[in-house]
PDB file of C-alpha atoms in Angstrom:
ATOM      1  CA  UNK K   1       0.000   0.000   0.000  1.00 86.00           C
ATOM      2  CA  UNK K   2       1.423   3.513  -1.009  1.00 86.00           C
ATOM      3  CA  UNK K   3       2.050   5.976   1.800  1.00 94.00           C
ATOM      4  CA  UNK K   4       0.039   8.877   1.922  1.00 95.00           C
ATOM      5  CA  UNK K   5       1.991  12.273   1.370  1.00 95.00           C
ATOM      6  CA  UNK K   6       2.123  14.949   3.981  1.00 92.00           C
ATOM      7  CA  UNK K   7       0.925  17.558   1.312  1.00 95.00           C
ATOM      8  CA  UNK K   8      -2.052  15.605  -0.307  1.00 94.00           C
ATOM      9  CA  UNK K   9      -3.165  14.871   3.969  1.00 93.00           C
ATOM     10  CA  UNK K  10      -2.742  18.558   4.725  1.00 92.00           C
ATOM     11  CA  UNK K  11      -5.068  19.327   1.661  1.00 94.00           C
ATOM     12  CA  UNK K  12      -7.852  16.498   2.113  1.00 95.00           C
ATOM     13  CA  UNK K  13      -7.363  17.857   6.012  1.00 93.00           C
ATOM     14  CA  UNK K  14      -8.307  21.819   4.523  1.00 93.00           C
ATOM     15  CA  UNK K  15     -11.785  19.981   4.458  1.00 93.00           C
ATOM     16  CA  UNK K  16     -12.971  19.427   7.551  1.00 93.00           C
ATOM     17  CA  UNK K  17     -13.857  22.080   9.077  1.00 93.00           C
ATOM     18  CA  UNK K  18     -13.361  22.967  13.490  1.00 96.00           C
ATOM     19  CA  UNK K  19     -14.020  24.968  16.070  1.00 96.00           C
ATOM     20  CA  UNK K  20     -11.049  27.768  16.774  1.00 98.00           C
ATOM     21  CA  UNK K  21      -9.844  27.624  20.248  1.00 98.00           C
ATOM     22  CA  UNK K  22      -7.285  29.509  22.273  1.00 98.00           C
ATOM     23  CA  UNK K  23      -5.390  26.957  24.822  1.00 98.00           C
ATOM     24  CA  UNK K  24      -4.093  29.429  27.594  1.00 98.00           C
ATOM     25  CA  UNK K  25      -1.606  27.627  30.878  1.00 98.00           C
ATOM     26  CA  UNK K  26      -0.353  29.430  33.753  1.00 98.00           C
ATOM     27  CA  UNK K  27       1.756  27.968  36.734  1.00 98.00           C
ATOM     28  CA  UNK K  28       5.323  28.147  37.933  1.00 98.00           C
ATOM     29  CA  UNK K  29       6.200  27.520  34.385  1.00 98.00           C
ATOM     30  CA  UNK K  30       5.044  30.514  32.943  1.00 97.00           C
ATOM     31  CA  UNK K  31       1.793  31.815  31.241  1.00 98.00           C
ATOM     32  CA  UNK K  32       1.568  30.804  27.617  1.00 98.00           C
ATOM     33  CA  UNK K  33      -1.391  29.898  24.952  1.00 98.00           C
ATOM     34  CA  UNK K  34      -1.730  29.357  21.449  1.00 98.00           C
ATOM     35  CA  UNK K  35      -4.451  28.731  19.144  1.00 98.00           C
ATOM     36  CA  UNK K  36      -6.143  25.111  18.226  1.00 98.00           C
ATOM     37  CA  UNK K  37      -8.045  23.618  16.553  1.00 96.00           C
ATOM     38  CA  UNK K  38      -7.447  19.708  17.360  1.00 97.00           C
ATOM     39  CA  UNK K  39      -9.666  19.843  20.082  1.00 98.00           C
ATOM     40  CA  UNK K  40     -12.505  17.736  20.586  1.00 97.00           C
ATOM     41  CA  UNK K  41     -14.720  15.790  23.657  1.00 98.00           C
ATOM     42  CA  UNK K  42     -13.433  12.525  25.010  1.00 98.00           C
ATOM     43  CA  UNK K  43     -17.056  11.521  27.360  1.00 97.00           C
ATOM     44  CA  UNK K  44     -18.810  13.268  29.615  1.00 97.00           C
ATOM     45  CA  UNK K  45     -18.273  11.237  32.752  1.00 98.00           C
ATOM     46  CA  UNK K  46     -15.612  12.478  34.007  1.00 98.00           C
ATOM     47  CA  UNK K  47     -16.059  15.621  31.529  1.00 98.00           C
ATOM     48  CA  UNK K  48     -12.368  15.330  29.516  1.00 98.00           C
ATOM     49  CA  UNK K  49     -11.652  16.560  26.455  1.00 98.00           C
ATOM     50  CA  UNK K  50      -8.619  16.129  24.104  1.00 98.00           C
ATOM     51  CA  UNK K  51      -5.948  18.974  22.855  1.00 98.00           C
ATOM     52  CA  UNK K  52      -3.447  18.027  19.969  1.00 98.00           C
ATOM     53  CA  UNK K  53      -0.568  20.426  20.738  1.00 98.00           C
ATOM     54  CA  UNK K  54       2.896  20.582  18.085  1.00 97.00           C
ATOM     55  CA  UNK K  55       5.851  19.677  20.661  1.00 97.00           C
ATOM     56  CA  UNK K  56       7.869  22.296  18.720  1.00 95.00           C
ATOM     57  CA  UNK K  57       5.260  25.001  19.680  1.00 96.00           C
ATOM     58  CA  UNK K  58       6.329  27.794  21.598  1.00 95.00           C
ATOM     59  CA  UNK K  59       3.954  26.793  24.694  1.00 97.00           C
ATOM     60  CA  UNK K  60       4.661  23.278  24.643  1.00 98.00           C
ATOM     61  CA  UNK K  61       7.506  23.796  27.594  1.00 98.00           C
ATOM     62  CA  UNK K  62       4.946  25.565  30.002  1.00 98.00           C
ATOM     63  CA  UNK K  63       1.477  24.039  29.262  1.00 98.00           C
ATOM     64  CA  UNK K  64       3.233  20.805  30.042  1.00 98.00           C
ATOM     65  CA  UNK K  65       4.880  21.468  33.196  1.00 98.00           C
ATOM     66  CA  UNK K  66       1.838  23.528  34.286  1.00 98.00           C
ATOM     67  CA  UNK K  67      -0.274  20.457  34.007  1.00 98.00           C
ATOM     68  CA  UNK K  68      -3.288  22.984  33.385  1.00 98.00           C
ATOM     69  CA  UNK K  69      -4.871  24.309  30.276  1.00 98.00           C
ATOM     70  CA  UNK K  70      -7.751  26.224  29.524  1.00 98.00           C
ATOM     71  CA  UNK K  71      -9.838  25.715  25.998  1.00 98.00           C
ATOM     72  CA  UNK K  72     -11.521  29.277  25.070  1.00 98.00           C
ATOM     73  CA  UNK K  73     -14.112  28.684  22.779  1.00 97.00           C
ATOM     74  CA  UNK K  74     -13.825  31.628  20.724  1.00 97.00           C
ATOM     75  CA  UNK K  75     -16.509  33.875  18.425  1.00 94.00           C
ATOM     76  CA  UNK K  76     -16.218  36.179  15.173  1.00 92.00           C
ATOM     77  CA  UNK K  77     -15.353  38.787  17.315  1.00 93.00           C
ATOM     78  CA  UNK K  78     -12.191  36.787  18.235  1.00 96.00           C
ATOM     79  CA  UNK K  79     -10.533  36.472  14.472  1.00 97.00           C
ATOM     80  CA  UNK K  80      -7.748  38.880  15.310  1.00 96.00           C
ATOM     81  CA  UNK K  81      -7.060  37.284  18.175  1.00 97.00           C
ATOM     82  CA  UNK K  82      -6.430  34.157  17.143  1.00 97.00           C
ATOM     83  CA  UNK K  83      -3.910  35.441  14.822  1.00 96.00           C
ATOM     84  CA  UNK K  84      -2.211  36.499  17.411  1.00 97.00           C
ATOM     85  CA  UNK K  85      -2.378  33.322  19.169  1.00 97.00           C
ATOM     86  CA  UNK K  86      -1.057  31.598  16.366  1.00 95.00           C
ATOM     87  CA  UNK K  87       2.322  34.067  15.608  1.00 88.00           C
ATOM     88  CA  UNK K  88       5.126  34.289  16.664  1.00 90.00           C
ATOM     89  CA  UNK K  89       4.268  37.607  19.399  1.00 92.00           C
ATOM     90  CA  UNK K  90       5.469  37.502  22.135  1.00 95.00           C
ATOM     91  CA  UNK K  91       3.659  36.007  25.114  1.00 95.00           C
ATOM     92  CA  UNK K  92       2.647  39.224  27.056  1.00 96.00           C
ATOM     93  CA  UNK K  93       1.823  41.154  23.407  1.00 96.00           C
ATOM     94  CA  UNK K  94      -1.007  38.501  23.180  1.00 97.00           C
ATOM     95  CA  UNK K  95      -2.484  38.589  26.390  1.00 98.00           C
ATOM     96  CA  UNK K  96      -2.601  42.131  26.376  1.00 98.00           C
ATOM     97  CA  UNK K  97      -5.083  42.257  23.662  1.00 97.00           C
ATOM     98  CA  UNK K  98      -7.968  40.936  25.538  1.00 97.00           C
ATOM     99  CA  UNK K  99      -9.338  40.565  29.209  1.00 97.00           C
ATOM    100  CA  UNK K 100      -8.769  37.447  31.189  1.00 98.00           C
ATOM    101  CA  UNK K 101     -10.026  35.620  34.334  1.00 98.00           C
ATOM    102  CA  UNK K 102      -9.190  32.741  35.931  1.00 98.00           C
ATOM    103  CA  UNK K 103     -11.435  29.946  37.278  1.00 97.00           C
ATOM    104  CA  UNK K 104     -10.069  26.894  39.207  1.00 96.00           C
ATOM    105  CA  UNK K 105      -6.938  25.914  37.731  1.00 98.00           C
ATOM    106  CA  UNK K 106      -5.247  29.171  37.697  1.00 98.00           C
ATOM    107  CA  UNK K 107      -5.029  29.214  33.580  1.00 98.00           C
ATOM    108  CA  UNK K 108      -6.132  32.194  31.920  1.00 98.00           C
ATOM    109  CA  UNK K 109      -9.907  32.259  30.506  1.00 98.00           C
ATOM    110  CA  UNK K 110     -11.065  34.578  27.809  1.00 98.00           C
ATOM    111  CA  UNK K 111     -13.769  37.028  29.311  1.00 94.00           C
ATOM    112  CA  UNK K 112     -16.131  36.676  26.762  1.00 92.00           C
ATOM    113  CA  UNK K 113     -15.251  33.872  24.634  1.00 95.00           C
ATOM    114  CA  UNK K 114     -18.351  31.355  23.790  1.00 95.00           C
ATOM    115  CA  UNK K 115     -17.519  28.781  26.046  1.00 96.00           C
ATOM    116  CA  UNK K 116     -14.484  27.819  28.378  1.00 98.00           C
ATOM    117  CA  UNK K 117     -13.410  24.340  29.754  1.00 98.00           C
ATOM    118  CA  UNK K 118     -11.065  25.019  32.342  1.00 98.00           C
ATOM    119  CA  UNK K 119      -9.032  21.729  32.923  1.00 98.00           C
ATOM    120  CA  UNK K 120      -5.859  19.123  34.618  1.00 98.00           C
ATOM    121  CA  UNK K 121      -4.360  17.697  32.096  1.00 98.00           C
ATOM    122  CA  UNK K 122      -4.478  13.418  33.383  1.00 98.00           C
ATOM    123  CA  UNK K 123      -2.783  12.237  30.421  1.00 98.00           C
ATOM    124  CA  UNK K 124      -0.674  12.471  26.878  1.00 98.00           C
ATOM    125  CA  UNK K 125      -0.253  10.206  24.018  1.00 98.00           C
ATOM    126  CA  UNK K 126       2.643  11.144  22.000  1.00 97.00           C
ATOM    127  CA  UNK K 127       1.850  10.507  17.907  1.00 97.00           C
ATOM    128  CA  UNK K 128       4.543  12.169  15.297  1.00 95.00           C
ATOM    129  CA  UNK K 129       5.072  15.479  15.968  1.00 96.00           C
ATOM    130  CA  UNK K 130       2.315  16.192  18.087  1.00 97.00           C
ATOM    131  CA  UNK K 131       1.353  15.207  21.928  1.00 98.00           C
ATOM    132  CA  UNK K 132      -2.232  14.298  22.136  1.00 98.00           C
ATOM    133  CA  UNK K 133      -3.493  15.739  26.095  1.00 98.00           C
ATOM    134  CA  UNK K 134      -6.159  14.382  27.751  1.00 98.00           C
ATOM    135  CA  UNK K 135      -7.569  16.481  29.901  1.00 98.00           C
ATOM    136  CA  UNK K 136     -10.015  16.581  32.904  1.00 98.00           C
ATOM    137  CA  UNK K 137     -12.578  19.783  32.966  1.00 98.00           C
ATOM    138  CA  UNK K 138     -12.854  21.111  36.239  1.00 98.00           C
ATOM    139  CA  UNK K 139     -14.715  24.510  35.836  1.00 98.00           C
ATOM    140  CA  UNK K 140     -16.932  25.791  32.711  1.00 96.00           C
ATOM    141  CA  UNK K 141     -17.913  29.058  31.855  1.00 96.00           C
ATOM    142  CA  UNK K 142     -20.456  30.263  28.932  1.00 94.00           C
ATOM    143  CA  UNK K 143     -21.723  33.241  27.361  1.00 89.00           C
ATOM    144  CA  UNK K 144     -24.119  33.978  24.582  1.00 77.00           C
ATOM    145  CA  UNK K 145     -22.625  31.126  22.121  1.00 73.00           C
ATOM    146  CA  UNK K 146     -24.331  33.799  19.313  1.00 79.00           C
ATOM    147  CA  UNK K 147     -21.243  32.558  16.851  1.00 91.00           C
ATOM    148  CA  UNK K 148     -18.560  30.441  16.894  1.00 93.00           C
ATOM    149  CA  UNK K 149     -15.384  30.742  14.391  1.00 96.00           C
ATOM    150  CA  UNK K 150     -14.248  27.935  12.400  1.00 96.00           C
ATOM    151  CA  UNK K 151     -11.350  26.830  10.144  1.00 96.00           C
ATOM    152  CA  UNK K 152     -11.808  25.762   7.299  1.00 95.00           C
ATOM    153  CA  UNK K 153     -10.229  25.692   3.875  1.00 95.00           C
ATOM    154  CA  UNK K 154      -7.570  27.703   5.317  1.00 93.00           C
ATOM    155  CA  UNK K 155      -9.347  30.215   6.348  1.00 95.00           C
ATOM    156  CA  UNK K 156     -11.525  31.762   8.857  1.00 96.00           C
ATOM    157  CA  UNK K 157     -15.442  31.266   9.147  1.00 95.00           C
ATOM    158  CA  UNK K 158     -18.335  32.488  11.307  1.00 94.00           C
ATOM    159  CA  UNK K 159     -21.125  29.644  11.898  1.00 91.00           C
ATOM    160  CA  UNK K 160     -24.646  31.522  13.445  1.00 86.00           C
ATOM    161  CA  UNK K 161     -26.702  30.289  16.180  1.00 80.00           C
ATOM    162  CA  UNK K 162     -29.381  28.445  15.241  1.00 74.00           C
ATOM    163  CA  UNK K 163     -33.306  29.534  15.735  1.00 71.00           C
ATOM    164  CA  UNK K 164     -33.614  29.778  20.140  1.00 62.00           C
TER     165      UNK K 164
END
């Protein structure tokens, strides 16, 4: 069987469209985030969820020895901000841009982002280039949920609420 090419999987991949997400950690490693979108639920009971994070990322160093994360869901209204997430700024440039909380595990959540999952990371599968985190949700927080932003195609997308 022929190998599938890294190019013709990144281009099939431009197809499926996800949810944009800001990962934010804090901790005696150091406050870092970046943006995601390899995040998805695991089961309900316990609430986990998975993050797929590059080991060559920026945050990698911190987000692991923090052991916490948190996932902000994020709107339209949080396009340029993602961007920023996903540079190369530095750290304090990007939290600057927006206002931040914190629920139980210390890691920075997104004031008014759709929908945060504040959470311990438990576990972490390592696959290629990437780790894959498993991680326990502790504390939520949601807001309106009027829009979320997607990726897809390479490129940013707004998705409406449905009818209430």
């Amino acid at each position: 069987m022929a190998e599938v090419a890294s190019q013709d999987y990144r281009d099939a991949m431009a197809c499926l469209g996800a949810a944009v997400n800001i990962v934010t950690t804090d901790g005696r490693a150091g406050r870092a985030g970046f943006t995601a979108s390899a995040v998805c639920s695991v089961t309900d009971n316990p609430p986990t969820l998975l993050v797929c994070m590059n080991r060559g990322s920026s945050a990698y160093a911190s987000v692991t020895k923090n052991g916490v994360v948190c996932v902000n869901v994020l709107s339209a209204r949080h396009e340029r901000l993602s961007r920023l997430f996903s540079g190369r700024i530095p750290v304090d440039e990007r939290f600057a841009e927006a206002v931040w909380s914190t629920l139980g595990t210390g890691a920075p959540v997104l004031a008014d982002c759709s929908a945060a999952f504040d959470c311990r990371i438990i576990d972490a599968a390592n696959v290629g280039t990437h780790d894959v985190l498993f991680c326990r949700v502790v504390a939520l927080q949601r807001s309106d949920c009027a829009d979320n932003l997607i990726y897809f195609d390479r490129d940013y997308h707004v998705v409406p609420a449905g009818p209430a």
